[in-house]
Amino acid sequence: MVATATMVGAIMGLSCQFYSNAVRKLPLMRHPWEHVLAIGLGAGFGNAVASWEVRLQEDLDKKLSEVQTANNKRYIGTMRAVED
Amino acid sequence: MFEHDFLALFPEIFLINATIILLIYGVVFSTSKKYDYPPLVCNVSWLGLLSVLITILLLASSTPLTVANLFYNNLIIDHFTYFCQIFLLVSTASTIVMCLGYFKEESLNAFESIILILLSTCSMLFMISAYDLIAMYLAIELQSLCFYVIAASKRDSEFSTEAGLKYFILGAFSSGILLFGCSMIYGFTGVTNFEELAKIFTGYEITLFGAQSSGIFMGILFIAVGFLFKITAVPFHMWAPDVYEGSPTLVTAFFSIAPKISILANMVRVFIYSFYDPTWQQLFFFCSIASMILGALAAMAQNKVKRLLAYSSIGHVGYLFIGFSCGTIEGIQSLLIGVFIYVLMTINVFAIVLALRQNRFKYIADLGALAKTNPILAITLSITMFSYAGIPPLAGFCSKFYLFFAALGCGAYLLALIGVVTSVISCFYYIRFVKIMYFDTPKKWILYKPMDREKSLLLAITLFLISFFFLYPSPLFLVSHQMALSLCL
């Protein structure tokens, strides 16, 4: 998961830098340190998004289970009372 | 208690202070004889961008609160406001990045434009977190006042002055209607707080006139009209093409991006949280259909790029209203996804327009030589236009797909059907860009100057997000689901 996020992020960062040079009609490898910076930023961003997604999923599951519990208490509790 | 309120509002307070300091810096130094009246617009732009980025960091570094009411229930902070505010700040930062080279190219020494953009961003932040009719009105009014001035910021241009005046007169009229609606609601219910209003409208609290009185209905109607005007929905769109065309391109970009986020966030809070009722739903159904049809048909007759983009924006408001008028969690979720993708596409297209602006690019026909002189920029514009048209697998298709799916889910089949038909019609004028670039013989050959680095990076990021959104949509889904839940539960 971490390796994939890092790799995809790094490729996206590098692609952005290539695109930026290409659209300005500069040689693709102009200022190579910018490419390294872009790869680093992309990898960091990829990892951050991946970990953020995991955290979001946990928060959402927690929220949905709270809602489910509240709904069950409200309706299923009432139905049982009627059956009794 | 008050101390915690100020702490929770620290990002907004920081941005306001930064704006005031930048204003003082600009006023003091630009009028200084000692420094030979220096043009400060570039410095102020970079410092403004830095302020917005720091505000984003301040906001993002704090853990989002589940829910917190501030200043005696006048403002609210929850997941919905948290993500909307971050999104708004990112889009403002993108707008400032777009304009970094603009002032130099246009020989426009107006650092006030950046100050006004920052000030209106502050008001939009407050608008997103408004939880009371008075707080909401004050935030909208501050935003509008900044917009009237910023539309007329190119003082030597007749078009810009006309746009500013037109916007001011019609905007003041709509603000009056909005305020009248708020006062009617207050007159008939005795409350201005959204939570109190929600209790009355759900029948939890009984008022003297009841929640179904005609006075309350008229109040809601007036508020809706005020909002529809601000967001350029049909039939209150008439000002938009003229103002968008007359304003400087940077201002047009800002008008098309940031207010859409804040006004839609506020509308969702007011109409879905407080006034939830099937009566106004019909009004938004009508506006959605009318905006989609007019946006698609009127844009076909346009030859100027900015006018076409104005009608495209009206059409997209119609699509976004599909999600809004559904009133379900899926509807809100699709609306939020739609706004995100719309903002991405608009940033991309305005970055291209601003990059070509230095060649006095005004008409669509001026794009004739682009594919020959700068093929990569032509491909980028083509991809964005395909995405606007909703061609799979680009982000625009995903946005429309979720919106239509939400409409089908709540039984609004007519909305989905008209949405599909107008999408097909709109392909005509979006794909016209591609035809002119690749298949027409250019009437005049323009050698486009290379763009600056900031714009090219902005273009790269938005282009990748538009092109590859379909591969990894889950983070946006999760965020929008959480935002919708925090609003509806």
PDB file of N, CA and C in Angstrom, chain B residues 413-462:
ATOM      1  N   TYR B 413     -36.988  11.678 -12.392  1.00  0.00           N
ATOM      2  CA  TYR B 413     -36.581  11.151 -13.702  1.00  0.00           C
ATOM      3  C   TYR B 413     -36.477  12.249 -14.758  1.00  0.00           C
ATOM      4  N   LEU B 414     -37.378  13.236 -14.650  1.00  0.00           N
ATOM      5  CA  LEU B 414     -37.380  14.315 -15.638  1.00  0.00           C
ATOM      6  C   LEU B 414     -36.062  15.095 -15.599  1.00  0.00           C
ATOM      7  N   LEU B 415     -35.587  15.357 -14.368  1.00  0.00           N
ATOM      8  CA  LEU B 415     -34.320  16.094 -14.217  1.00  0.00           C
ATOM      9  C   LEU B 415     -33.177  15.334 -14.883  1.00  0.00           C
ATOM     10  N   ALA B 416     -33.128  14.019 -14.619  1.00  0.00           N
ATOM     11  CA  ALA B 416     -32.049  13.200 -15.189  1.00  0.00           C
ATOM     12  C   ALA B 416     -32.142  13.198 -16.710  1.00  0.00           C
ATOM     13  N   LEU B 417     -33.372  13.077 -17.225  1.00  0.00           N
ATOM     14  CA  LEU B 417     -33.564  13.028 -18.678  1.00  0.00           C
ATOM     15  C   LEU B 417     -33.125  14.343 -19.326  1.00  0.00           C
ATOM     16  N   ILE B 418     -33.587  15.469 -18.745  1.00  0.00           N
ATOM     17  CA  ILE B 418     -33.218  16.770 -19.323  1.00  0.00           C
ATOM     18  C   ILE B 418     -31.709  16.995 -19.183  1.00  0.00           C
ATOM     19  N   GLY B 419     -31.144  16.523 -18.074  1.00  0.00           N
ATOM     20  CA  GLY B 419     -29.690  16.633 -17.887  1.00  0.00           C
ATOM     21  C   GLY B 419     -28.928  15.925 -18.986  1.00  0.00           C
ATOM     22  N   VAL B 420     -29.376  14.717 -19.333  1.00  0.00           N
ATOM     23  CA  VAL B 420     -28.686  13.951 -20.389  1.00  0.00           C
ATOM     24  C   VAL B 420     -28.835  14.664 -21.734  1.00  0.00           C
ATOM     25  N   VAL B 421     -30.060  15.127 -22.026  1.00  0.00           N
ATOM     26  CA  VAL B 421     -30.305  15.779 -23.328  1.00  0.00           C
ATOM     27  C   VAL B 421     -29.462  17.056 -23.446  1.00  0.00           C
ATOM     28  N   THR B 422     -29.460  17.880 -22.383  1.00  0.00           N
ATOM     29  CA  THR B 422     -28.687  19.131 -22.463  1.00  0.00           C
ATOM     30  C   THR B 422     -27.177  18.858 -22.508  1.00  0.00           C
ATOM     31  N   SER B 423     -26.754  17.760 -21.883  1.00  0.00           N
ATOM     32  CA  SER B 423     -25.325  17.392 -21.977  1.00  0.00           C
ATOM     33  C   SER B 423     -24.952  17.102 -23.425  1.00  0.00           C
ATOM     34  N   VAL B 424     -25.857  16.400 -24.119  1.00  0.00           N
ATOM     35  CA  VAL B 424     -25.595  16.073 -25.534  1.00  0.00           C
ATOM     36  C   VAL B 424     -25.545  17.366 -26.358  1.00  0.00           C
ATOM     37  N   ILE B 425     -26.498  18.285 -26.057  1.00  0.00           N
ATOM     38  CA  ILE B 425     -26.510  19.558 -26.808  1.00  0.00           C
ATOM     39  C   ILE B 425     -25.220  20.343 -26.530  1.00  0.00           C
ATOM     40  N   SER B 426     -24.818  20.346 -25.247  1.00  0.00           N
ATOM     41  CA  SER B 426     -23.643  21.153 -24.888  1.00  0.00           C
ATOM     42  C   SER B 426     -22.355  20.622 -25.526  1.00  0.00           C
ATOM     43  N   CYS B 427     -22.365  19.336 -25.917  1.00  0.00           N
ATOM     44  CA  CYS B 427     -21.188  18.787 -26.624  1.00  0.00           C
ATOM     45  C   CYS B 427     -20.874  19.618 -27.856  1.00  0.00           C
ATOM     46  N   PHE B 428     -21.919  20.163 -28.476  1.00  0.00           N
ATOM     47  CA  PHE B 428     -21.741  20.915 -29.727  1.00  0.00           C
ATOM     48  C   PHE B 428     -20.764  22.072 -29.535  1.00  0.00           C
ATOM     49  N   TYR B 429     -21.023  22.895 -28.479  1.00  0.00           N
ATOM     50  CA  TYR B 429     -20.166  24.081 -28.360  1.00  0.00           C
ATOM     51  C   TYR B 429     -18.852  23.794 -27.647  1.00  0.00           C
ATOM     52  N   TYR B 430     -18.799  22.738 -26.841  1.00  0.00           N
ATOM     53  CA  TYR B 430     -17.508  22.407 -26.233  1.00  0.00           C
ATOM     54  C   TYR B 430     -16.567  21.815 -27.281  1.00  0.00           C
ATOM     55  N   ILE B 431     -17.145  20.951 -28.127  1.00  0.00           N
ATOM     56  CA  ILE B 431     -16.290  20.279 -29.114  1.00  0.00           C
ATOM     57  C   ILE B 431     -15.947  21.239 -30.263  1.00  0.00           C
ATOM     58  N   ARG B 432     -16.675  22.365 -30.334  1.00  0.00           N
ATOM     59  CA  ARG B 432     -16.341  23.379 -31.343  1.00  0.00           C
ATOM     60  C   ARG B 432     -14.906  23.895 -31.137  1.00  0.00           C
ATOM     61  N   PHE B 433     -14.489  23.968 -29.882  1.00  0.00           N
ATOM     62  CA  PHE B 433     -13.106  24.378 -29.578  1.00  0.00           C
ATOM     63  C   PHE B 433     -12.125  23.429 -30.272  1.00  0.00           C
ATOM     64  N   VAL B 434     -12.415  22.134 -30.145  1.00  0.00           N
ATOM     65  CA  VAL B 434     -11.522  21.117 -30.721  1.00  0.00           C
ATOM     66  C   VAL B 434     -11.528  21.245 -32.248  1.00  0.00           C
ATOM     67  N   LYS B 435     -12.724  21.465 -32.805  1.00  0.00           N
ATOM     68  CA  LYS B 435     -12.831  21.585 -34.266  1.00  0.00           C
ATOM     69  C   LYS B 435     -12.006  22.779 -34.757  1.00  0.00           C
ATOM     70  N   ILE B 436     -12.151  23.910 -34.084  1.00  0.00           N
ATOM     71  CA  ILE B 436     -11.422  25.110 -34.518  1.00  0.00           C
ATOM     72  C   ILE B 436      -9.912  24.892 -34.404  1.00  0.00           C
ATOM     73  N   MET B 437      -9.494  24.230 -33.326  1.00  0.00           N
ATOM     74  CA  MET B 437      -8.050  24.052 -33.117  1.00  0.00           C
ATOM     75  C   MET B 437      -7.433  23.079 -34.113  1.00  0.00           C
ATOM     76  N   TYR B 438      -8.169  21.996 -34.432  1.00  0.00           N
ATOM     77  CA  TYR B 438      -7.548  20.903 -35.204  1.00  0.00           C
ATOM     78  C   TYR B 438      -7.993  20.822 -36.661  1.00  0.00           C
ATOM     79  N   PHE B 439      -9.209  21.291 -36.959  1.00  0.00           N
ATOM     80  CA  PHE B 439      -9.730  21.022 -38.303  1.00  0.00           C
ATOM     81  C   PHE B 439      -9.915  22.273 -39.161  1.00  0.00           C
ATOM     82  N   ASP B 440      -9.951  23.468 -38.538  1.00  0.00           N
ATOM     83  CA  ASP B 440     -10.150  24.681 -39.329  1.00  0.00           C
ATOM     84  C   ASP B 440      -8.808  25.291 -39.715  1.00  0.00           C
ATOM     85  N   THR B 441      -8.811  25.967 -40.858  1.00  0.00           N
ATOM     86  CA  THR B 441      -7.599  26.693 -41.245  1.00  0.00           C
ATOM     87  C   THR B 441      -7.612  28.026 -40.493  1.00  0.00           C
ATOM     88  N   PRO B 442      -6.554  28.336 -39.765  1.00  0.00           N
ATOM     89  CA  PRO B 442      -6.572  29.580 -38.984  1.00  0.00           C
ATOM     90  C   PRO B 442      -6.667  30.816 -39.873  1.00  0.00           C
ATOM     91  N   LYS B 443      -7.528  31.780 -39.438  1.00  0.00           N
ATOM     92  CA  LYS B 443      -7.672  33.017 -40.224  1.00  0.00           C
ATOM     93  C   LYS B 443      -6.430  33.896 -40.049  1.00  0.00           C
ATOM     94  N   LYS B 444      -5.914  33.908 -38.837  1.00  0.00           N
ATOM     95  CA  LYS B 444      -4.649  34.648 -38.635  1.00  0.00           C
ATOM     96  C   LYS B 444      -3.734  33.782 -37.769  1.00  0.00           C
ATOM     97  N   TRP B 445      -2.453  33.887 -38.072  1.00  0.00           N
ATOM     98  CA  TRP B 445      -1.484  33.081 -37.337  1.00  0.00           C
ATOM     99  C   TRP B 445      -0.992  33.876 -36.130  1.00  0.00           C
ATOM    100  N   ILE B 446      -1.200  33.307 -34.933  1.00  0.00           N
ATOM    101  CA  ILE B 446      -0.718  33.979 -33.728  1.00  0.00           C
ATOM    102  C   ILE B 446       0.378  33.103 -33.126  1.00  0.00           C
ATOM    103  N   LEU B 447       1.512  33.717 -32.854  1.00  0.00           N
ATOM    104  CA  LEU B 447       2.565  32.962 -32.160  1.00  0.00           C
ATOM    105  C   LEU B 447       2.373  33.175 -30.663  1.00  0.00           C
ATOM    106  N   TYR B 448       1.857  32.128 -29.992  1.00  0.00           N
ATOM    107  CA  TYR B 448       1.542  32.280 -28.576  1.00  0.00           C
ATOM    108  C   TYR B 448       2.823  32.314 -27.753  1.00  0.00           C
ATOM    109  N   LYS B 449       2.860  33.281 -26.829  1.00  0.00           N
ATOM    110  CA  LYS B 449       4.057  33.379 -25.963  1.00  0.00           C
ATOM    111  C   LYS B 449       4.021  32.273 -24.921  1.00  0.00           C
ATOM    112  N   PRO B 450       5.190  31.774 -24.497  1.00  0.00           N
ATOM    113  CA  PRO B 450       5.165  30.723 -23.463  1.00  0.00           C
ATOM    114  C   PRO B 450       4.616  31.275 -22.143  1.00  0.00           C
ATOM    115  N   MET B 451       3.921  30.409 -21.423  1.00  0.00           N
ATOM    116  CA  MET B 451       3.311  30.844 -20.159  1.00  0.00           C
ATOM    117  C   MET B 451       4.331  30.778 -19.019  1.00  0.00           C
ATOM    118  N   ASP B 452       3.957  31.345 -17.858  1.00  0.00           N
ATOM    119  CA  ASP B 452       4.883  31.290 -16.736  1.00  0.00           C
ATOM    120  C   ASP B 452       4.817  29.929 -16.035  1.00  0.00           C
ATOM    121  N   ARG B 453       5.817  29.678 -15.170  1.00  0.00           N
ATOM    122  CA  ARG B 453       5.957  28.375 -14.527  1.00  0.00           C
ATOM    123  C   ARG B 453       4.766  28.051 -13.604  1.00  0.00           C
ATOM    124  N   GLU B 454       4.282  29.064 -12.886  1.00  0.00           N
ATOM    125  CA  GLU B 454       3.206  28.829 -11.915  1.00  0.00           C
ATOM    126  C   GLU B 454       1.957  28.319 -12.617  1.00  0.00           C
ATOM    127  N   LYS B 455       1.621  28.977 -13.720  1.00  0.00           N
ATOM    128  CA  LYS B 455       0.424  28.568 -14.469  1.00  0.00           C
ATOM    129  C   LYS B 455       0.604  27.164 -15.045  1.00  0.00           C
ATOM    130  N   SER B 456       1.815  26.883 -15.522  1.00  0.00           N
ATOM    131  CA  SER B 456       2.032  25.568 -16.129  1.00  0.00           C
ATOM    132  C   SER B 456       1.898  24.457 -15.077  1.00  0.00           C
ATOM    133  N   LEU B 457       2.364  24.723 -13.856  1.00  0.00           N
ATOM    134  CA  LEU B 457       2.226  23.713 -12.793  1.00  0.00           C
ATOM    135  C   LEU B 457       0.762  23.537 -12.394  1.00  0.00           C
ATOM    136  N   LEU B 458       0.047  24.658 -12.335  1.00  0.00           N
ATOM    137  CA  LEU B 458      -1.383  24.605 -12.006  1.00  0.00           C
ATOM    138  C   LEU B 458      -2.140  23.789 -13.064  1.00  0.00           C
ATOM    139  N   LEU B 459      -1.768  24.055 -14.335  1.00  0.00           N
ATOM    140  CA  LEU B 459      -2.386  23.312 -15.438  1.00  0.00           C
ATOM    141  C   LEU B 459      -2.081  21.819 -15.322  1.00  0.00           C
ATOM    142  N   ALA B 460      -0.829  21.506 -14.988  1.00  0.00           N
ATOM    143  CA  ALA B 460      -0.421  20.099 -14.883  1.00  0.00           C
ATOM    144  C   ALA B 460      -1.235  19.387 -13.804  1.00  0.00           C
ATOM    145  N   ILE B 461      -1.342  20.008 -12.639  1.00  0.00           N
ATOM    146  CA  ILE B 461      -2.051  19.353 -11.521  1.00  0.00           C
ATOM    147  C   ILE B 461      -3.528  19.158 -11.868  1.00  0.00           C
ATOM    148  N   THR B 462      -4.174  20.223 -12.374  1.00  0.00           N
ATOM    149  CA  THR B 462      -5.612  20.098 -12.674  1.00  0.00           C
ATOM    150  C   THR B 462      -5.861  19.107 -13.817  1.00  0.00           C
TER     151      THR B 462
END
